[in-house]
Amino acid sequence: MPRSQLHRWERLESLLLGLTVLYWTVRQVQGSAAPWHPVSLAIALLNTIVAGLLAFRTPAERLGSWRDWLWAIPCVAIGGFFFHGAPPAATWPLFAQGLFVIGVLLACVALLSLGRSFSILPAVRTVATSGPYRWVRHPAYLGESIMALGCFAASPSWKGGLLLALVVPFVVWRIRVEEELLSQSSDYIDYAHQVRWRLLPGVW
């Protein structure tokens, strides 16, 4: 199949995926007991941005292998488990709400900086260098980690602590797997030389 035709199919697939995420976002808002709560609004904002970026992202220059995807899926799943396992948003203490909203806002800014290069699963697209990408190479993952911490703070438990302990190694490994793929691009190699820190400035 010609590359141009493959790109058309990929654009159609991305559009359908984006519309699906948007549909479930609307359903989630409609079914929420507290749709105007800061936590609910933050999730709706993040999901809406994800839907839009999925729908209009550019075709990938290179896709990751199934092994790359295998490492990405648990990270996405853990985030979902954290949020859906948390108590109703109206019961969250202010500290947990603040952490969660800060994480969402950081993730949103990072995703908007990625623009049409956004991807959930590992793939090579245009390298983002603006916004928070000027300071760390994976700011969206930092935002997601802060969101997970906020969910844990909403209702601390040993199960939540165990799940939180899994976030760090999974995120670190996901970043290493992604960077192995992204390093096939000379643009990303140059970017990695300019921006030293992967996730947390001064730490790693």
Short mmCIF file of C-alpha atoms in Angstrom, two decimals, residues 1-15 57-61:
data_model
loop_
_atom_site.label_atom_id
_atom_site.label_comp_id
_atom_site.label_asym_id
_atom_site.label_seq_id
_atom_site.Cartn_x
_atom_site.Cartn_y
_atom_site.Cartn_z
CA MET A 1 0.00 0.00 0.00
CA PRO A 2 1.45 3.45 -0.95
CA ARG A 3 2.67 5.58 1.98
CA SER A 4 0.19 8.36 1.16
CA GLN A 5 -2.69 5.91 1.39
CA LEU A 6 -1.37 4.57 4.71
CA HIS A 7 -1.28 8.14 6.02
CA ARG A 8 -4.92 8.67 4.97
CA TRP A 9 -5.96 5.54 6.87
CA GLU A 10 -3.94 6.66 9.90
CA ARG A 11 -5.61 10.09 9.83
CA LEU A 12 -9.04 8.45 9.68
CA GLU A 13 -8.11 6.13 12.54
CA SER A 14 -6.88 9.09 14.62
CA LEU A 15 -10.08 11.04 13.92
CA ARG A 57 -2.30 14.47 15.03
CA THR A 58 0.15 14.04 12.17
CA PRO A 59 0.95 10.54 10.89
CA ALA A 60 3.90 8.90 12.65
CA GLU A 61 7.27 8.79 10.92
#
